[in-house]
Short mmCIF file of C-alpha atoms (C1' of nucleotides) in Angstrom, two decimals:
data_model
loop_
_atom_site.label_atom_id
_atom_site.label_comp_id
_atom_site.label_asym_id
_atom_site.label_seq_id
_atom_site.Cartn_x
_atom_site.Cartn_y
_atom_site.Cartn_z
CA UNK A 12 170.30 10.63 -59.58
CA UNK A 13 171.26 7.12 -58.28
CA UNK A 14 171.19 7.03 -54.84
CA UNK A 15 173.09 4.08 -52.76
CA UNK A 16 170.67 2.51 -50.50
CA UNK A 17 171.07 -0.32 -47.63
CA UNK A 18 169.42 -2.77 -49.99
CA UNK A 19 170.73 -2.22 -52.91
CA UNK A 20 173.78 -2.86 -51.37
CA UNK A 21 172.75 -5.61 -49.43
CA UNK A 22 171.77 -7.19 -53.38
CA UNK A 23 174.97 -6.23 -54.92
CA UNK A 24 176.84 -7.50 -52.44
CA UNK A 25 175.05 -11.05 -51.99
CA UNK A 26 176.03 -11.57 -55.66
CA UNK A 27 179.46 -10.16 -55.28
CA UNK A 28 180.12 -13.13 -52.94
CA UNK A 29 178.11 -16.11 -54.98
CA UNK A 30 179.47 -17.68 -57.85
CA UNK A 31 176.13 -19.49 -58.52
CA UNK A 32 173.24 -18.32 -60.56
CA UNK A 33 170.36 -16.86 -58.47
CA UNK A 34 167.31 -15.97 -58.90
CA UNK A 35 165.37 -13.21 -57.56
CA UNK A 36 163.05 -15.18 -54.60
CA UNK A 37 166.46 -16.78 -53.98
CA UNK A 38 168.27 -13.70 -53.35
CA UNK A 39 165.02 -12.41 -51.34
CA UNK A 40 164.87 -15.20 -49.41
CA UNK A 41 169.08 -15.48 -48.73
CA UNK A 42 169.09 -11.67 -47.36
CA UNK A 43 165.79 -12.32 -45.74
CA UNK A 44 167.74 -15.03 -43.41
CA UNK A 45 171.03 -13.33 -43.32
CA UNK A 46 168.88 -10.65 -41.38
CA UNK A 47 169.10 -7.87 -44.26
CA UNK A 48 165.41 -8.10 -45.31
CA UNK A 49 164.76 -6.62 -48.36
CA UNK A 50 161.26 -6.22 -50.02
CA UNK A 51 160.53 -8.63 -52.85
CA UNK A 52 159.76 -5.77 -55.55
CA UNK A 53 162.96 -4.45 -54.91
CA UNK A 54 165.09 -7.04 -55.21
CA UNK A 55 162.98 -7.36 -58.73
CA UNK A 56 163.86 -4.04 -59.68
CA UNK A 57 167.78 -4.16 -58.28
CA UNK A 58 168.54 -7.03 -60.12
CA UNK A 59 167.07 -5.93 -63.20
CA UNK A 60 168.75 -2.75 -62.99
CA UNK A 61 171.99 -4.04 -62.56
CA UNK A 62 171.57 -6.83 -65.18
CA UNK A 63 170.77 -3.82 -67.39
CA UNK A 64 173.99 -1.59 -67.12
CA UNK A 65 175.94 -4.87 -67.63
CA UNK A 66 177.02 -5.31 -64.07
CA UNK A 67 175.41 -8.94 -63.51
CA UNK A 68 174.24 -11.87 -66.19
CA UNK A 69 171.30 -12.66 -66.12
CA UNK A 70 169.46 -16.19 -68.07
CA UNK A 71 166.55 -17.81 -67.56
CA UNK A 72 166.91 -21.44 -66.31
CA UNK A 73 165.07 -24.35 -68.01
CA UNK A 74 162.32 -23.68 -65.58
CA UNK A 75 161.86 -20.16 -66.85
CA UNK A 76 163.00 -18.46 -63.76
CA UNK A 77 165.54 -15.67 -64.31
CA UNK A 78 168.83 -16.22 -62.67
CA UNK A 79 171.65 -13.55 -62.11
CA UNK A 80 175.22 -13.75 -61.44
CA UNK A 81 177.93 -11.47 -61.27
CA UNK A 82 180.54 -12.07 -64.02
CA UNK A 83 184.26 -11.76 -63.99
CA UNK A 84 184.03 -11.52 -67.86
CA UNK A 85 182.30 -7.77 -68.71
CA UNK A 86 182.17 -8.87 -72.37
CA UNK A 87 179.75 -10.84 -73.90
CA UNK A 88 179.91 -14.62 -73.54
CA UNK A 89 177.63 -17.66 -72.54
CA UNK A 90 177.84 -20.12 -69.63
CA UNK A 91 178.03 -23.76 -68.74
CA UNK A 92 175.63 -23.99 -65.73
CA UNK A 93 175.08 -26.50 -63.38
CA UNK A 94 171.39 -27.63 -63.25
CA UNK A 95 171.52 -29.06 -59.34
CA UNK A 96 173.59 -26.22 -57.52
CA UNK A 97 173.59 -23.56 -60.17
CA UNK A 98 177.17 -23.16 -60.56
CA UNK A 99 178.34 -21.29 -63.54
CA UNK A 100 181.27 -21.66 -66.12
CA UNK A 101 181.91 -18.75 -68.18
CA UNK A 102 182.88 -19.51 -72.09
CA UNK A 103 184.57 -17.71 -74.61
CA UNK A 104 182.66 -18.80 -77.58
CA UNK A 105 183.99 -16.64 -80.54
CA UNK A 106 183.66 -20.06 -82.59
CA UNK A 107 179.87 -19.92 -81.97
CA UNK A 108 179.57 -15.92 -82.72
CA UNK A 109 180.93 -16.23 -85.92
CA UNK A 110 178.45 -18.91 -86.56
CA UNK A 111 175.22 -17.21 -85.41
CA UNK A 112 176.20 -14.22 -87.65
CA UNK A 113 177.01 -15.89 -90.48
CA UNK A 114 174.16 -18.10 -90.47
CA UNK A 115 171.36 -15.41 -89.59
CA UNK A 116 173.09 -13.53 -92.50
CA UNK A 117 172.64 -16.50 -94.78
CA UNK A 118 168.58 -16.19 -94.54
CA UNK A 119 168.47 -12.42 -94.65
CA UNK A 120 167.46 -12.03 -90.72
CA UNK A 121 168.82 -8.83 -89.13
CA UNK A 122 169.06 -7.61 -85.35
CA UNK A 123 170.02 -11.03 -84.08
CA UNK A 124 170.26 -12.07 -81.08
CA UNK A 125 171.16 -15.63 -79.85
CA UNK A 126 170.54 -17.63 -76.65
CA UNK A 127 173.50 -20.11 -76.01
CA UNK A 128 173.40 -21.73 -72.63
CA UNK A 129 174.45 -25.67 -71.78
CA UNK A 130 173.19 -26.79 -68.22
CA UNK A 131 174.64 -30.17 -66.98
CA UNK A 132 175.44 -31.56 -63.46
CA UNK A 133 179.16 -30.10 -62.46
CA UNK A 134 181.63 -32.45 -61.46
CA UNK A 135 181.19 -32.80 -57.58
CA UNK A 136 177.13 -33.06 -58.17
CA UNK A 137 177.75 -35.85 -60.87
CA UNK A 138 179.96 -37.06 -57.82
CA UNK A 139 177.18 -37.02 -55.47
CA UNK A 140 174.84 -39.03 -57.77
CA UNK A 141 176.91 -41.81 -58.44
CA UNK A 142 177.26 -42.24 -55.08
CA UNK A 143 173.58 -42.28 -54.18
CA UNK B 21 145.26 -45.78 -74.09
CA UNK B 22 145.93 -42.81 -76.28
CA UNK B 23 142.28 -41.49 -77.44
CA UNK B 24 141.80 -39.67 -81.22
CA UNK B 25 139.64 -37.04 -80.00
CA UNK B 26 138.47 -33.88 -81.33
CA UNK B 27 140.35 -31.50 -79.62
CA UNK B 28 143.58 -33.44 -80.24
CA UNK B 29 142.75 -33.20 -83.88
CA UNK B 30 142.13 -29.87 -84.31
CA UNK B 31 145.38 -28.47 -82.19
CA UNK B 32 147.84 -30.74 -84.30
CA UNK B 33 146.11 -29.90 -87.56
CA UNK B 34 146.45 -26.15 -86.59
CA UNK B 35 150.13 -26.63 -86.13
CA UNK B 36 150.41 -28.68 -89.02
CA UNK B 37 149.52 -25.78 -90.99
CA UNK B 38 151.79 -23.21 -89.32
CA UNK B 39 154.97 -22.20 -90.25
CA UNK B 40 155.86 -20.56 -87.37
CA UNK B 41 155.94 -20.89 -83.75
CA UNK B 42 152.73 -20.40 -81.18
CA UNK B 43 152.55 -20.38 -78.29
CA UNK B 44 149.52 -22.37 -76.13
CA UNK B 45 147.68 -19.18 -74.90
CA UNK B 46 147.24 -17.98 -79.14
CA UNK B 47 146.74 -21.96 -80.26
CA UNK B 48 143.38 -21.70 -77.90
CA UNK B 49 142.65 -18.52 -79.75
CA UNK B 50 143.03 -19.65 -82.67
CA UNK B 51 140.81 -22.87 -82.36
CA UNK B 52 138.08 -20.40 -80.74
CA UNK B 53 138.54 -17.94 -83.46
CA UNK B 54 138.13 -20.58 -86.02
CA UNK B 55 134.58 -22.39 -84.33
CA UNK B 56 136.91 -24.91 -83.07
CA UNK B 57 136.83 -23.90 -79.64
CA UNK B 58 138.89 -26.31 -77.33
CA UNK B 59 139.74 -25.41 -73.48
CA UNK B 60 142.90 -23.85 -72.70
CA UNK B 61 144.28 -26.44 -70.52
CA UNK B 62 143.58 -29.03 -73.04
CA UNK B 63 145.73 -27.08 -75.46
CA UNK B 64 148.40 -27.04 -72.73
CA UNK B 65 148.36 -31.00 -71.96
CA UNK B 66 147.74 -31.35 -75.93
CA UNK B 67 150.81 -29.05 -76.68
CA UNK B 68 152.92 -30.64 -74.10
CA UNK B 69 151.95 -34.43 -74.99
CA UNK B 70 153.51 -33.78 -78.78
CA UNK B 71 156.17 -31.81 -77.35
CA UNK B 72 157.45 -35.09 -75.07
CA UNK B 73 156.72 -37.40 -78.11
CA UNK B 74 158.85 -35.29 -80.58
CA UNK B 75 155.68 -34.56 -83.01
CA UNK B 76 156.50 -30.92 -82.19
CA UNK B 77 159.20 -28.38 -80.80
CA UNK B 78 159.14 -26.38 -78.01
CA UNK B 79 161.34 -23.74 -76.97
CA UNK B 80 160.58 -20.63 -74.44
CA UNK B 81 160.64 -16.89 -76.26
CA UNK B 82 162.39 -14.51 -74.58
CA UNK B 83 159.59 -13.35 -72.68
CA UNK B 84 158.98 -16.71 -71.38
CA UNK B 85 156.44 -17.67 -73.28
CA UNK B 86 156.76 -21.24 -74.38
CA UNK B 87 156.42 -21.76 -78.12
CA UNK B 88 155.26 -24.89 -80.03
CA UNK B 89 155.90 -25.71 -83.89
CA UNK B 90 155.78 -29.09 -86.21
CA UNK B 91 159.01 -29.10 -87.58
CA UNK B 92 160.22 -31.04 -90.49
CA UNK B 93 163.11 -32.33 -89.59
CA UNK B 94 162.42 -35.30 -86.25
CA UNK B 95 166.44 -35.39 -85.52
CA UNK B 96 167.78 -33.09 -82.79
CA UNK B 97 168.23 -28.99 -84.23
CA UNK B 98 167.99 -25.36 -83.78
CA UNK B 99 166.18 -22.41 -85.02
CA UNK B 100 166.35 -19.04 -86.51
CA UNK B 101 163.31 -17.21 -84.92
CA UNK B 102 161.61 -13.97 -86.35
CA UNK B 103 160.82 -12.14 -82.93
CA UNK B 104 157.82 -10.43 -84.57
CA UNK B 105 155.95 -12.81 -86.77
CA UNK B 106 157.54 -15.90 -84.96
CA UNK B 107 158.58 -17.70 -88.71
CA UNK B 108 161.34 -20.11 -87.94
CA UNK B 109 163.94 -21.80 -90.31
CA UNK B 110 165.64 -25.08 -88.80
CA UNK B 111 169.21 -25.08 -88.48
CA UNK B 112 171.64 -27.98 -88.50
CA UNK B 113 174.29 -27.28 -86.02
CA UNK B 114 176.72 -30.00 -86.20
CA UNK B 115 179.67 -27.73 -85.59
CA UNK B 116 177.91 -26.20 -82.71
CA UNK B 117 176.96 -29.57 -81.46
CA UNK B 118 180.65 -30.72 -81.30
CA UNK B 119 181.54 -27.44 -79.20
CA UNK B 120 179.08 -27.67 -76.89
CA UNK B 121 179.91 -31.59 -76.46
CA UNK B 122 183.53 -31.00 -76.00
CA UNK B 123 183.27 -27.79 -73.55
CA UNK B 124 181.30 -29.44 -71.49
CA UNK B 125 183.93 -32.61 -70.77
CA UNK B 126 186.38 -30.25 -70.65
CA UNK B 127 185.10 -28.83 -67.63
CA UNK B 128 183.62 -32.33 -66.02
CA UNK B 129 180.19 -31.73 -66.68
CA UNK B 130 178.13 -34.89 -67.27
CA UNK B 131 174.32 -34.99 -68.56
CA UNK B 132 174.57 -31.50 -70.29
CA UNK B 133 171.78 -30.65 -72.75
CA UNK B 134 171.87 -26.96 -74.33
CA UNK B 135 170.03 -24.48 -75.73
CA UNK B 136 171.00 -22.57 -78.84
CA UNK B 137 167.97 -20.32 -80.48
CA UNK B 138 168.68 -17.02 -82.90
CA UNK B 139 165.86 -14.57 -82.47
CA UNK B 140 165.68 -11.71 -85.03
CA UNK B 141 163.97 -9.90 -87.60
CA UNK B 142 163.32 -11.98 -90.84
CA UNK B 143 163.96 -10.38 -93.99
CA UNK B 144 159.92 -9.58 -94.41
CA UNK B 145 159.83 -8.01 -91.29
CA UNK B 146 163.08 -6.07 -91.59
CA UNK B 147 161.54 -4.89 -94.62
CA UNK B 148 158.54 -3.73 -93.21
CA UNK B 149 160.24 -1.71 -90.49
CA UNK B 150 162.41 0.27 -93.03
CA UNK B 151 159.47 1.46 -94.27
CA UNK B 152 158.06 2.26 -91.87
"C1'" DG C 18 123.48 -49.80 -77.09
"C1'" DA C 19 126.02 -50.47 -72.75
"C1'" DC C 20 130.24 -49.95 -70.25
"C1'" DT C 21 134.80 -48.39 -68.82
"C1'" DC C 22 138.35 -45.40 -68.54
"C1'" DA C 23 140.86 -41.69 -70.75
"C1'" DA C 24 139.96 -36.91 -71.98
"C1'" DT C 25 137.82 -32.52 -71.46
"C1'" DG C 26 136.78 -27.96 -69.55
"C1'" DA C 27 135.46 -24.46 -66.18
"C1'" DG C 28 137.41 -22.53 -62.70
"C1'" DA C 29 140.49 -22.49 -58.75
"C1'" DA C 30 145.23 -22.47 -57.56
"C1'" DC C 31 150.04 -21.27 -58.35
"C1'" DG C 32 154.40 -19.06 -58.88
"C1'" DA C 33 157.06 -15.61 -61.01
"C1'" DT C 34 156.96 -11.03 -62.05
"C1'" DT C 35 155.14 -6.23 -62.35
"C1'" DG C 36 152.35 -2.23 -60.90
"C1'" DT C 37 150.61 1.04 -57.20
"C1'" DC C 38 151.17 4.48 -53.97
"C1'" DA C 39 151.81 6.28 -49.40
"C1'" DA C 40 155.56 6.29 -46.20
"C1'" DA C 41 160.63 6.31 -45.44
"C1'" DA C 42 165.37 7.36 -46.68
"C1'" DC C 43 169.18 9.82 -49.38
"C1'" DG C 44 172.02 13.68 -50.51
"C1'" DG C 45 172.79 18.24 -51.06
"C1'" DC C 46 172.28 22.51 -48.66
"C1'" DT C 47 172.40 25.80 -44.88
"C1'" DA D 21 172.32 19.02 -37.09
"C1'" DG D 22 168.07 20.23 -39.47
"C1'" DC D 23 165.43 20.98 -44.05
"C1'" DC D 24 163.69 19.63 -48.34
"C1'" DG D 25 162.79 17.94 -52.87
"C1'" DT D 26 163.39 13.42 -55.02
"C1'" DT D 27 164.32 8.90 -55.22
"C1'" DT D 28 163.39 4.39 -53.14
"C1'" DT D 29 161.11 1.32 -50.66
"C1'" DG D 30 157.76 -2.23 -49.38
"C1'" DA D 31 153.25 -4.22 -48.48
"C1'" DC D 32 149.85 -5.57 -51.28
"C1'" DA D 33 147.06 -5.93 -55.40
"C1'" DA D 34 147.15 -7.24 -60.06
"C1'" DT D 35 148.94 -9.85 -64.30
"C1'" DC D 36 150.14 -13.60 -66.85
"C1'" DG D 37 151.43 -18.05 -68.18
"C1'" DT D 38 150.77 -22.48 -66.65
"C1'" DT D 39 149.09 -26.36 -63.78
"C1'" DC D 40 145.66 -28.71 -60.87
"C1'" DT D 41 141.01 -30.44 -59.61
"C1'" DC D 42 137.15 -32.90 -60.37
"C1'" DA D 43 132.60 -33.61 -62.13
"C1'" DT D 44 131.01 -34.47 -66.74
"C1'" DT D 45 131.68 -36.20 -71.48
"C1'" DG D 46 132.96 -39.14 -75.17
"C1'" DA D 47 136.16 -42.79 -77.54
"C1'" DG D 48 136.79 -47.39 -78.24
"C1'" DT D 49 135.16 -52.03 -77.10
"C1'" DC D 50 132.12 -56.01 -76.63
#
DNA sequence: GACTCAATGAGAACGATTGTCAAAACGGCT
DNA sequence: AGCCGTTTTGACAATCGTTCTCATTGAGTC
């Protein structure tokens, strides 16, 4: 049986309140200040759980880190991330769907899956580097 | 100066010859399987040199692995990965291009690049695995 | 052939992630 | 509240891909 503990909790909850992507030494390190230590493995294994029954995103950044977010959409759908702060967009891209399916069908491929992601700077930290 | 040296050689002839995408860590094996033997973090700098001058594609699996491949086409595209043997069939994706362009403005994002990669089972491979 | 500087390679170092396993915590039960 | 069987946890070791270091080697030049 699942059983709620303190730190998975404390993980759940750090998300709940971040509309940036995070990754999992990020989160670690976040609850480690905030004074809610949690061991590293765990956070490993609380975000992966989650990610798995759908309850948070996760992608893996250009740096191949994996980054998690919770997301108001449940359905499937890619984001628009900010590269500097991490701040995510959510898209509805039924336009690109239709195009991955049609095209893997086109070459005979089967069980496809696709990875759409566009990182960019957001608006304020475009902002911030003109000004600099 | 850029040096023609053995090593060099044999890593972008190996590619040359590959259809599909490999990643550094099998390149090396490869090269030592075949008497060519070159050191693994020469096949890294070598992989990552014609990576940065366009001579080759790179793109990260979904276990992280990053993947290298001579493609035909030098202009900006996609691919349609096989997840088990790795084959790879370029994609133009103007349409997709467009979307991604005009999503991005739409939400004041500046400096956005994207990545778009179909992984699935080729039509050999799919084969295969009804068979099995 | 001699010389200079880029290139190589063995191995250490790294950073993210996963595995291990004894100790601690949860939840149901009395 | 106290017990108990199970699930979780966490400190630490282990993996794995990748990068760094630095003494040695070799390409291109004169």
């Amino acid at each position: 049986m699942q059983r709620t503990t303190r730190q998975r909790t404390a993980v759940a909850e750090l998300l709940e309140h971040s509309a940036e992507f995070r990754s999992a030494q990020e989160v670690h390190r976040m609850l480690a200040d905030r004074g809610e230590s949690v061991g590293l493995a765990t956070v490993y294994r609380t975000l992966q759980a989650l990610a798995e029954v759908g309850e948070v995103d996760a992608l893996r950044g250009p740096d191949g880190e994996v980054r998690y977010r919770r997301c108001d959409e449940q359905a499937h759908h890619h984001h628009l991330v900010c590269r500097r702060c991490g701040t995510a967009v959510e898209l509805d891209a039924a336009a690109v769907e239709a195009w991955s399916g049609t095209i893997a069908a086109a070459h005979g491929f089967t069980a496809v899956e696709h990875t759409i992601e566009l990182f960019g700077l957001c608006a304020t930290c475009s902002a911030a580097d003109a000004r600099a």
